[in-house]
Short mmCIF file of C-alpha atoms and ligand atoms in Angstrom, two decimals:
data_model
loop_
_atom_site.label_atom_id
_atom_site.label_comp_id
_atom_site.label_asym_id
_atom_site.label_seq_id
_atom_site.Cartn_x
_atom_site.Cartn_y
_atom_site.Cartn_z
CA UNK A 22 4.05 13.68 -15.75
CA UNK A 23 7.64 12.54 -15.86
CA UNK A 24 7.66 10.01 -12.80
CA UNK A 25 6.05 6.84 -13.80
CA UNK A 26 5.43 4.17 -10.82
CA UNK A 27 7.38 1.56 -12.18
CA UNK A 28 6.44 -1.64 -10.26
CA UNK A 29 10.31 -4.06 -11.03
CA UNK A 30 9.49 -7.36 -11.24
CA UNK A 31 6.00 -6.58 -10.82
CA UNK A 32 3.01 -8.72 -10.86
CA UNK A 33 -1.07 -8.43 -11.33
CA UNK A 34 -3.97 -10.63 -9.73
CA UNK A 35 -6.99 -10.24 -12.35
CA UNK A 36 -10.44 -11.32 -11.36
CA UNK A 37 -13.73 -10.91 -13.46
CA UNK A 38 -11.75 -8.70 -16.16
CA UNK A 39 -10.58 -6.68 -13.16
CA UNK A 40 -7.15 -5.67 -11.37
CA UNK A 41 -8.03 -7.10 -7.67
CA UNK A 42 -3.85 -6.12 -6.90
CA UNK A 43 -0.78 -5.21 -8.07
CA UNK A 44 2.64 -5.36 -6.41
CA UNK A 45 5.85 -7.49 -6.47
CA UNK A 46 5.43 -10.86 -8.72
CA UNK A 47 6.14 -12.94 -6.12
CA UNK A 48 4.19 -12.06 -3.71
CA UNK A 49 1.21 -11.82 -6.35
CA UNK A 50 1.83 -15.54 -6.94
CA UNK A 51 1.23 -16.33 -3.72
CA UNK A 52 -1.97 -15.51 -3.78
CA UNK A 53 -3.00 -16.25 -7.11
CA UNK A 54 -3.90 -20.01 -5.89
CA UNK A 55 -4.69 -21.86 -9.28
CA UNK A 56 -5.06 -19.17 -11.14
CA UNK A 57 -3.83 -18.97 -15.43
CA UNK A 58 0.14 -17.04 -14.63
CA UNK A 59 0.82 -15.30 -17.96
CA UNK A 60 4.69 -15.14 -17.93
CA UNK A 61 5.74 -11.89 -19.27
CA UNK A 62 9.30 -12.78 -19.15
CA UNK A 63 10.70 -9.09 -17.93
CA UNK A 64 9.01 -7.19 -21.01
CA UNK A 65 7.39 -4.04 -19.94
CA UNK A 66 3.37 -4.04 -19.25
CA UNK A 67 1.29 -0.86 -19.75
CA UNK A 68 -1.74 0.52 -19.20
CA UNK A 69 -3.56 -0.05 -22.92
CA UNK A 70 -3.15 3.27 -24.73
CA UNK A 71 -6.21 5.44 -24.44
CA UNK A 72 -6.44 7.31 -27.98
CA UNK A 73 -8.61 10.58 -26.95
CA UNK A 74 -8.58 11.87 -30.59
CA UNK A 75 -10.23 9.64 -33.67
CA UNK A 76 -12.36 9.87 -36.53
CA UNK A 77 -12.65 5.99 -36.38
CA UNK A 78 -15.61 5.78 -39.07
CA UNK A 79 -15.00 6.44 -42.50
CA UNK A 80 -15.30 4.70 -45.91
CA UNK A 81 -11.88 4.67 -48.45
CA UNK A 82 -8.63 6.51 -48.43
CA UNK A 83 -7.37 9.85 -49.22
CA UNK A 84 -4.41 8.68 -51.71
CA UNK A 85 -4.89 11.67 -53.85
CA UNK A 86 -4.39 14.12 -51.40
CA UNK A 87 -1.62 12.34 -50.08
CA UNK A 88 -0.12 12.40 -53.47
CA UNK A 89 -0.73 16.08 -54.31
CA UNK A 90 0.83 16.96 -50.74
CA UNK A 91 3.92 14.91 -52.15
CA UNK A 92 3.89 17.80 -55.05
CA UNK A 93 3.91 20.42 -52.60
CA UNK A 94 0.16 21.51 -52.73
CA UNK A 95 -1.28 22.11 -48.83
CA UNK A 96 -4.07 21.02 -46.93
CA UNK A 97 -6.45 23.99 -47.25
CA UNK A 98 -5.95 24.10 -51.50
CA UNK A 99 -6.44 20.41 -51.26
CA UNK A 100 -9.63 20.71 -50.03
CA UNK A 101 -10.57 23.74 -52.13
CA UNK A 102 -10.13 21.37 -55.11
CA UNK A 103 -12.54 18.71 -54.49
CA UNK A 104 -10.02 16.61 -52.10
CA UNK A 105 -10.27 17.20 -48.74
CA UNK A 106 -13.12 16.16 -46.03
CA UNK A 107 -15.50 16.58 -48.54
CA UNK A 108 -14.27 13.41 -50.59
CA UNK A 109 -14.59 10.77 -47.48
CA UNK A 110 -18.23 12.36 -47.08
CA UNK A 111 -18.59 11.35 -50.34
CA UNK A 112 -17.68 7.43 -49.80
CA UNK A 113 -19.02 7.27 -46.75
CA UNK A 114 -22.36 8.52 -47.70
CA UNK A 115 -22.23 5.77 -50.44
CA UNK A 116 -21.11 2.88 -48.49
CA UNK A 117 -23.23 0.36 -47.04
CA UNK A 118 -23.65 -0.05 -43.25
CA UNK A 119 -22.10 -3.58 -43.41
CA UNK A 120 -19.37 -1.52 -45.35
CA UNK A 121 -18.91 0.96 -43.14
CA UNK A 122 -18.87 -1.54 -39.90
CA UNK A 123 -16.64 -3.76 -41.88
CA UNK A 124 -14.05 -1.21 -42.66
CA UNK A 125 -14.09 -0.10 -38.94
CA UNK A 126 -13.97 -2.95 -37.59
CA UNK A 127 -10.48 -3.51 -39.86
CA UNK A 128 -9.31 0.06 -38.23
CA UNK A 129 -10.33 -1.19 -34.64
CA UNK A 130 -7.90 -4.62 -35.39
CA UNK A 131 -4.97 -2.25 -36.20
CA UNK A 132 -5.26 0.14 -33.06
CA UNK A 133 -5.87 -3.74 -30.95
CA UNK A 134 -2.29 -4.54 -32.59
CA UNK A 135 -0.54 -1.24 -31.49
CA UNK A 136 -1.47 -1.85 -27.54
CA UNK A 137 -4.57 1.03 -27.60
CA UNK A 138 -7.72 -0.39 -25.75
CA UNK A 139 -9.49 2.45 -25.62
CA UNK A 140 -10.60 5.05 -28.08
CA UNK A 141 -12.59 8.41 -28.56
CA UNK A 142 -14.26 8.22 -32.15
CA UNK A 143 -15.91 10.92 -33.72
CA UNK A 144 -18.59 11.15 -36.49
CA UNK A 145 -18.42 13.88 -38.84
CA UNK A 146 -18.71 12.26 -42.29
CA UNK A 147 -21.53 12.20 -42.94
CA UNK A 148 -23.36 15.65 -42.47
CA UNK A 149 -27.05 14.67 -43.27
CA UNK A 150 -28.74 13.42 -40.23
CA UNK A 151 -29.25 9.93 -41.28
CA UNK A 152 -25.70 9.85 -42.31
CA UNK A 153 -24.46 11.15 -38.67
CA UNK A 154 -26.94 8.75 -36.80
CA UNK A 155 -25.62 5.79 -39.10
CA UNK A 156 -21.92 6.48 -38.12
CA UNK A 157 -22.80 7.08 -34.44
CA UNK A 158 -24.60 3.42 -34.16
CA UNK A 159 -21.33 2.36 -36.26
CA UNK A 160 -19.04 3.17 -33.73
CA UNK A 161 -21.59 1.89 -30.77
CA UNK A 162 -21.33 -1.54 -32.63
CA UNK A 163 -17.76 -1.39 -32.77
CA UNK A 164 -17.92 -1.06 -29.15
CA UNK A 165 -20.37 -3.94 -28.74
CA UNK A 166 -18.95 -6.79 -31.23
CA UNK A 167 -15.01 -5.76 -31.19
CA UNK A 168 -13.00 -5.84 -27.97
CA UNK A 169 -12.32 -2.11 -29.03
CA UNK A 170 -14.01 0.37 -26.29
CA UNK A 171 -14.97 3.29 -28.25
CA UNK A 172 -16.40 6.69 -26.57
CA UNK A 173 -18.62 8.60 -28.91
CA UNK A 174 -18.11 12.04 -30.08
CA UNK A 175 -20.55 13.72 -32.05
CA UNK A 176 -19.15 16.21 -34.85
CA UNK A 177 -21.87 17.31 -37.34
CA UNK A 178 -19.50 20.33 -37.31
CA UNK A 179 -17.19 19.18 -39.30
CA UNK A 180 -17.68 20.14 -42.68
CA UNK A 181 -20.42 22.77 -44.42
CA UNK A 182 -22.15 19.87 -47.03
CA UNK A 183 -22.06 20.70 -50.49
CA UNK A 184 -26.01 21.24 -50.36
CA UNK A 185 -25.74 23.70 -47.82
CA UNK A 186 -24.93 27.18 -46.49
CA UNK A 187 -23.24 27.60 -43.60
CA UNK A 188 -25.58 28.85 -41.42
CA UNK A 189 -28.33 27.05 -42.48
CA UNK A 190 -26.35 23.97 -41.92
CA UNK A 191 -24.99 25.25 -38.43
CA UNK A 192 -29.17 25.42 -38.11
CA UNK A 193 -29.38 21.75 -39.26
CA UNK A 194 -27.09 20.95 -36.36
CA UNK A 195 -28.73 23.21 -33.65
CA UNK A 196 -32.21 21.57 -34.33
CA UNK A 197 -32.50 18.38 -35.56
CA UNK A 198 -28.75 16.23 -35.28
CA UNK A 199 -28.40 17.22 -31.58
CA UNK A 200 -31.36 16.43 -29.82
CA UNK A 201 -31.60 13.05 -32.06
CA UNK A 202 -28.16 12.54 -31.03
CA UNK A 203 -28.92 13.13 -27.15
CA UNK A 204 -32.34 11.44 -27.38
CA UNK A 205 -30.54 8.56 -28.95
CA UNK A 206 -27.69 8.83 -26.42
CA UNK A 207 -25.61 8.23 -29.22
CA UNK A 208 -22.57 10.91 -27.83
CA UNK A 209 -20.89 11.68 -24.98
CA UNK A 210 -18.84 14.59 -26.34
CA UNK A 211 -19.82 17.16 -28.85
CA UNK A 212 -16.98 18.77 -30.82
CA UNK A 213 -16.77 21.25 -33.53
CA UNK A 214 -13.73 22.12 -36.30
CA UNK A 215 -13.12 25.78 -35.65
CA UNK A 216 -11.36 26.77 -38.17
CA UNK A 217 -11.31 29.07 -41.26
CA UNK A 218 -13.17 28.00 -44.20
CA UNK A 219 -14.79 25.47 -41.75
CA UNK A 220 -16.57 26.69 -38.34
CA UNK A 221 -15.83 30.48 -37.34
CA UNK A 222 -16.12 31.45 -33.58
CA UNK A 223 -19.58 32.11 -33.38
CA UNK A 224 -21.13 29.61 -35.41
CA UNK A 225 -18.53 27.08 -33.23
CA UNK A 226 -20.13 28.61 -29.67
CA UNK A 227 -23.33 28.37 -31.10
CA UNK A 228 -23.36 24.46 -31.66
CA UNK A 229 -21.47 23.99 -28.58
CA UNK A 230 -23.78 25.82 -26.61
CA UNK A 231 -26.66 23.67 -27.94
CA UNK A 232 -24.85 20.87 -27.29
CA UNK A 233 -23.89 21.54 -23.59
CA UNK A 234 -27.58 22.22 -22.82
CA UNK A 235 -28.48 18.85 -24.05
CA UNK A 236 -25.83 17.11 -21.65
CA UNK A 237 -22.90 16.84 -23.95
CA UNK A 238 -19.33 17.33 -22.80
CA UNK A 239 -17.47 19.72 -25.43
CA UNK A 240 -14.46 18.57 -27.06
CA UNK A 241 -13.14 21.13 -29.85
CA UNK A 242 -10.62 20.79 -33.07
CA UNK A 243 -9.18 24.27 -32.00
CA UNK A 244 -6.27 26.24 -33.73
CA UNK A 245 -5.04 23.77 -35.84
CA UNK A 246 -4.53 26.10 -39.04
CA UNK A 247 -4.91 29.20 -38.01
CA UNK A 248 -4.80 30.79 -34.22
CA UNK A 249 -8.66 31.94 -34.21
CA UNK A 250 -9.16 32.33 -30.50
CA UNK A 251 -10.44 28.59 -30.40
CA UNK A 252 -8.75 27.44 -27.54
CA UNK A 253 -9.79 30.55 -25.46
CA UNK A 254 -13.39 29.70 -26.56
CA UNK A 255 -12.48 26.09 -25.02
CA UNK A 256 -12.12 27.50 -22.26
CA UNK A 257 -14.94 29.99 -22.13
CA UNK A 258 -17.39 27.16 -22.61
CA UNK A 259 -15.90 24.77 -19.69
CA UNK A 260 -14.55 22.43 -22.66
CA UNK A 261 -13.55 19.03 -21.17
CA UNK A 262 -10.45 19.50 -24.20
CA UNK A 263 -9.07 22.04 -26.32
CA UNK A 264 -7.18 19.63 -29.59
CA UNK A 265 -4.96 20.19 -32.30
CA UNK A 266 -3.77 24.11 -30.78
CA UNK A 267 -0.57 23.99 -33.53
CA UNK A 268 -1.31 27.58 -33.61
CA UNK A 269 -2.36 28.37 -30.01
CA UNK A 270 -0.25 30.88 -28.46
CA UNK A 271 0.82 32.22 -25.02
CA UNK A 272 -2.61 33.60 -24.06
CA UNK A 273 -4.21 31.22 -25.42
CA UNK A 274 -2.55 28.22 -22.92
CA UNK A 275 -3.28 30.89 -20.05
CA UNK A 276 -7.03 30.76 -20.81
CA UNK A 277 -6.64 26.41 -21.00
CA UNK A 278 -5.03 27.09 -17.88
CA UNK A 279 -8.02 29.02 -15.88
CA UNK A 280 -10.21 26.84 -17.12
CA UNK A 281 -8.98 22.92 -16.56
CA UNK A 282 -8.94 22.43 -20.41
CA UNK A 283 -7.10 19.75 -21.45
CA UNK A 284 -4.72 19.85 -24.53
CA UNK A 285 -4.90 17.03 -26.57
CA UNK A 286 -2.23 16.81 -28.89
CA UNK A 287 -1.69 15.16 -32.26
CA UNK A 288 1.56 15.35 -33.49
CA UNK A 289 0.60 12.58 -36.06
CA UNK A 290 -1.33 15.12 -38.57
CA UNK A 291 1.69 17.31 -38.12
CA UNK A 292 4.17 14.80 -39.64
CA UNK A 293 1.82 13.59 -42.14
CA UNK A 294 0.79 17.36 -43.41
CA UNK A 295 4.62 17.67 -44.10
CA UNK A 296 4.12 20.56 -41.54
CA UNK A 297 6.99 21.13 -38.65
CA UNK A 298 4.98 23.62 -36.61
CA UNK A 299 4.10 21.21 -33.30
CA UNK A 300 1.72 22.06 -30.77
CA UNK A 301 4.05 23.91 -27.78
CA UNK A 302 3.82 20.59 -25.22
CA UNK A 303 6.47 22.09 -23.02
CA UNK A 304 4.99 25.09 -22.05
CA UNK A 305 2.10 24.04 -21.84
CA UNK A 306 3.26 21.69 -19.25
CA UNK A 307 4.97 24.04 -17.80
CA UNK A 308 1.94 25.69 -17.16
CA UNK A 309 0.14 23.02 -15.46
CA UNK A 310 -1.76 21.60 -18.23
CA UNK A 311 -2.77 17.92 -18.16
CA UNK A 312 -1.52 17.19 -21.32
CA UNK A 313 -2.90 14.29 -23.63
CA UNK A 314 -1.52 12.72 -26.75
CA UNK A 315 -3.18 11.08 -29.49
CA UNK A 316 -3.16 9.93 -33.11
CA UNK A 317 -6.36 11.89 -34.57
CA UNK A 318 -6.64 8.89 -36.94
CA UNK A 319 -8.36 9.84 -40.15
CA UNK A 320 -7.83 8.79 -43.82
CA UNK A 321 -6.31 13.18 -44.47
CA UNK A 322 -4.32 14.53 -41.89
CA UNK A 323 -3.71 11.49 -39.82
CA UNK A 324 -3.78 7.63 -41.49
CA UNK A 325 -1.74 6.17 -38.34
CA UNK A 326 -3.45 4.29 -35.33
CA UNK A 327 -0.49 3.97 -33.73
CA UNK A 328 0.31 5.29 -30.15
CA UNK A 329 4.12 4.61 -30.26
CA UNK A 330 4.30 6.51 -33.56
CA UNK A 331 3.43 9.26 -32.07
CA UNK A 332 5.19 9.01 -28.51
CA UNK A 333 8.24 9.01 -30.90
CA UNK A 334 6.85 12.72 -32.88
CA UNK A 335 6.28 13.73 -29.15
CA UNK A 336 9.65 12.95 -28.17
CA UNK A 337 11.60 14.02 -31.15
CA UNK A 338 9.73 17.20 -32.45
CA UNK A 339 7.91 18.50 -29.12
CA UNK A 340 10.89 17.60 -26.55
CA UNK A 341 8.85 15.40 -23.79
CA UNK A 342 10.17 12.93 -22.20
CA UNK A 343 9.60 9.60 -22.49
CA UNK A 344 7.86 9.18 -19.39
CA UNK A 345 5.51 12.29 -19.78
CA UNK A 346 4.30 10.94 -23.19
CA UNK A 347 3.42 7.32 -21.19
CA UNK A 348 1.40 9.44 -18.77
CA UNK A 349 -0.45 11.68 -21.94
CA UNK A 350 -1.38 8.67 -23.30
CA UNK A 351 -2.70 6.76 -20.75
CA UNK A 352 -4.06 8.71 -17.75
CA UNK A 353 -4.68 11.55 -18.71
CA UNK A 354 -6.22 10.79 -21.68
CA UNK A 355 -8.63 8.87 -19.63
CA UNK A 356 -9.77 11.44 -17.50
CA UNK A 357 -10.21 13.55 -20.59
CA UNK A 358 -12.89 10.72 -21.47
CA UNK A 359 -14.33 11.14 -18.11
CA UNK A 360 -12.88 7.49 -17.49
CA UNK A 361 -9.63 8.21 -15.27
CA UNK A 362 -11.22 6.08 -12.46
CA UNK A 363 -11.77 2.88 -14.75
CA UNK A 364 -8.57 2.74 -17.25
CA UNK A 365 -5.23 4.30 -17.71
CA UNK A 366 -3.38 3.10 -15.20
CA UNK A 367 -2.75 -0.58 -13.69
CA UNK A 368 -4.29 -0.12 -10.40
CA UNK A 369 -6.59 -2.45 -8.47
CA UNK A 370 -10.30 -1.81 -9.57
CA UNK A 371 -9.68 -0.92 -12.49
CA UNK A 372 -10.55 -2.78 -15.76
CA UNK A 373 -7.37 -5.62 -16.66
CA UNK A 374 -6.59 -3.69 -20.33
CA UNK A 375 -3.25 -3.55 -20.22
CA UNK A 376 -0.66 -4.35 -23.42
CA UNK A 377 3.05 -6.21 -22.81
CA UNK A 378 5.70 -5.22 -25.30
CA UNK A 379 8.62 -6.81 -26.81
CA UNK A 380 11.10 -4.51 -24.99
CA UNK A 381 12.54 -4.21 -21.64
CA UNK A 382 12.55 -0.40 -20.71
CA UNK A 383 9.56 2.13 -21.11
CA UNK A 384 11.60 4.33 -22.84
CA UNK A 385 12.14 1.69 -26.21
CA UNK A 386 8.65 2.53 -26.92
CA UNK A 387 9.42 6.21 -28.40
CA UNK A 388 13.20 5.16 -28.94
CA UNK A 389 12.87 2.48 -31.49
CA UNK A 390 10.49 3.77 -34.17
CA UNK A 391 8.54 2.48 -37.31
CA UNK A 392 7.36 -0.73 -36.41
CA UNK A 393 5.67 -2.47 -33.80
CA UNK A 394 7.19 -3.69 -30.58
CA UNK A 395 3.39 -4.88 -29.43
CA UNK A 396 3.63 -8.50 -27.83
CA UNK A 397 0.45 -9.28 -26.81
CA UNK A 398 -2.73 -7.19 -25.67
CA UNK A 399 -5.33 -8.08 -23.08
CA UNK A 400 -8.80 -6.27 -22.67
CA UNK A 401 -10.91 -6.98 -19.89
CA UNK A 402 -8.00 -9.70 -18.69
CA UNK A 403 -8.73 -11.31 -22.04
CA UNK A 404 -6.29 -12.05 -24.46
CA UNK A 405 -7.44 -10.21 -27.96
O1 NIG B 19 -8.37 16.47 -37.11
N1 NIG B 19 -9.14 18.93 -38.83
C1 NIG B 19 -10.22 18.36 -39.03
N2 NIG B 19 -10.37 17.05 -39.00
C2 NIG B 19 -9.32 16.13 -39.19
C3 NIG B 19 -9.00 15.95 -40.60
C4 NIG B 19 -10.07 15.21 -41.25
C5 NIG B 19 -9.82 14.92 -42.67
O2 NIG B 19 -8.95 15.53 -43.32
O3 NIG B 19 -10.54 14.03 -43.16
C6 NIG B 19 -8.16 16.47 -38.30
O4 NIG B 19 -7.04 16.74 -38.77
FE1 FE B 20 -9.30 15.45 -35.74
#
């Protein structure tokens, strides 16, 4: 994950939104015949960052919780109180669609602006049907009418809804927000929050289950809190990812292991919890694990859309290197999203969605921290 292939001087011929080649600049140029040359002037070009954690769709803030975690109160009591997930379901029930698409579409300008082209975003705040469905086609639009590529994740499991018992809910899910989802075609993932107080072990396998029998990939917020045994249920299930896994031990990365789960990592809702117990990134890639990076953007745990914030946690707190992050956040975070033969790297066929930065080495990306080195971004081979 370390060894990068670091074209010097390097050039691209785009066609049709396309990389047609890639090699040395000058020999790019001379066959680029009258083509538009964008001059990057020796700043570094990447792959655009491919964000494989989101919960793009949401209406408001969390301010309160973010100020009672400044007074020392946690997460889980948050939530207990009336903060929490719970309190976005709340707005976002209430808002408008033109609301809702408005506010996204915001949140889809900032992750443009940090060099991401691509990102997974979830539902899961809304918990009624209608509420789901409405976020779903949210995030479809923001697809369609924002140079944003989004790749929908359904996660009805989210949250148990005030109106509801667990199991009835988990019912809810089972039979009616799945098979509209899949008749709908509104997901490609399904994903649950396994957790205590949330989704136990069973009642997680049981909406996954449903899920994968329907044609959804799994995706699954595992061990985040608490080590349940989520990430070996990732693995019993044939997950696509295991994310999260703060709490996910040795067996547990053994299990990821003999089943081609891939960690996704968000080091981002560490910081911002005012937690220091990160994900263990080494050993997992010591063990062989494809390991992916993202920002789990979301208005509690995680109100940052930015990929070189958290290549600098990954650095700093979980000891990669700068080159491995690069490689979590671009292709392999694509093939978690099924799309490693489409974006993620800059290699010809693929789509031109690459992002130049205001920096000459790789490495400044992590290295410099707190504001953005983004120069410009291109989608498609379009300027955005
Ligand atoms: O990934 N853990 C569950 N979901 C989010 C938090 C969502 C929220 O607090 O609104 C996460 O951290
Ligand atoms: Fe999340």
């Amino acid at each position: 994950m370390s060894e990068l292939a670091i074209v010097r001087d390097g050039g691209m011929l785009i066609r049709d939104g396309k990389i047609e080649k890639v090699g040395p600049s000058d020999e790019i140029e001379k066959q680029a015949g009258d083509a538009q040359v964008v001059d990057a002037k020796g700043r570094v070009v990447l792959p655009g960052f491919v964000d494989a954690h989101t919960h793009l769709v949401f209406a408001g803030n969390r301010l309160d919780d973010f100020e009672r975690r400044a007074r020392g109160e946690t997460y889980e009591r948050i939530a207990a109180a009336g903060g929490g997930i719970w309190s976005t379901v709340e707005k976002t029930r209430a808002a408008s669609d033109v609301d809702l698409f408005e506010q996204a579409k915001k949140h889809a300008q900032w992750f443009l602006k940090c060099g991401t082209t691509t990102v997974e975003a979830k539902s899961g705040y809304g918990l009624t049907v209608n509420d789901e469905l409405e976020i779903l086609r949210t995030i479809q639009r923001v697809t369609q009418e924002t140079p944003l590529e989004c790749v929908p994740t359904f996660l009805g499991a989210h949250a148990i809804p005030r109106e509801h018992q667990t199991p009835e809910y988990v019912d809810l899910i089972v039979n009616e927000m799945l098979p509209r989802v899949a008749e709908d075609k509104l997901a490609e993932f399904c994903d649950v929050f396994c957790e205590r107080g949330y989704f136990d072990l069973e009642q997680s396998r049981k909406v996954l289950t449903a899920a994968k029998k329907l044609g959804l990939k799994l995706r699954m917020h595992a061990d985040q809190l608490t080590n349940s045994g989520a990430a070996k249920l990732a693995a019993e299930l044939g997950a696509t990812t295991a994310d999260h896994l703060e709490k996910t031990g040795e067996r547990g990365i053994a299990a990821m292991k003999s089943a081609n789960v891939q960690p996704v990592l968000l080091p981002g809702s560490v910081y911002a919890l005012g937690s220091t117990f990160y994900p263990r990134a080494r050993e997992m890639m010591e063990a062989g694990l494809a390991v992916v990076l993202a920002t789990d953007f979301n208005p509690g745990s995680a109100p940052t859309p930015s990929m070189p914030m958290v290549l600098s946690l990954a650095c700093t707190q979980m000891k990669m290197s700068s080159g491995e992050t690069i490689t979590a956040s671009t292709i392999n975070a694509a093939h978690s999203l099924g799309r490693g033969d489409k974006i993620g790297s800059l290699e010809a066929g693929k789509l031109a969605n690459f992002a130049i930065f205001d920096c000459e080495d790789y490495r400044e990306l992590a290295y410099w921290f707190g504001f953005s080195q983004t120069h410009s971004v291109y989608v498609r081979g379009e300027r955005v």
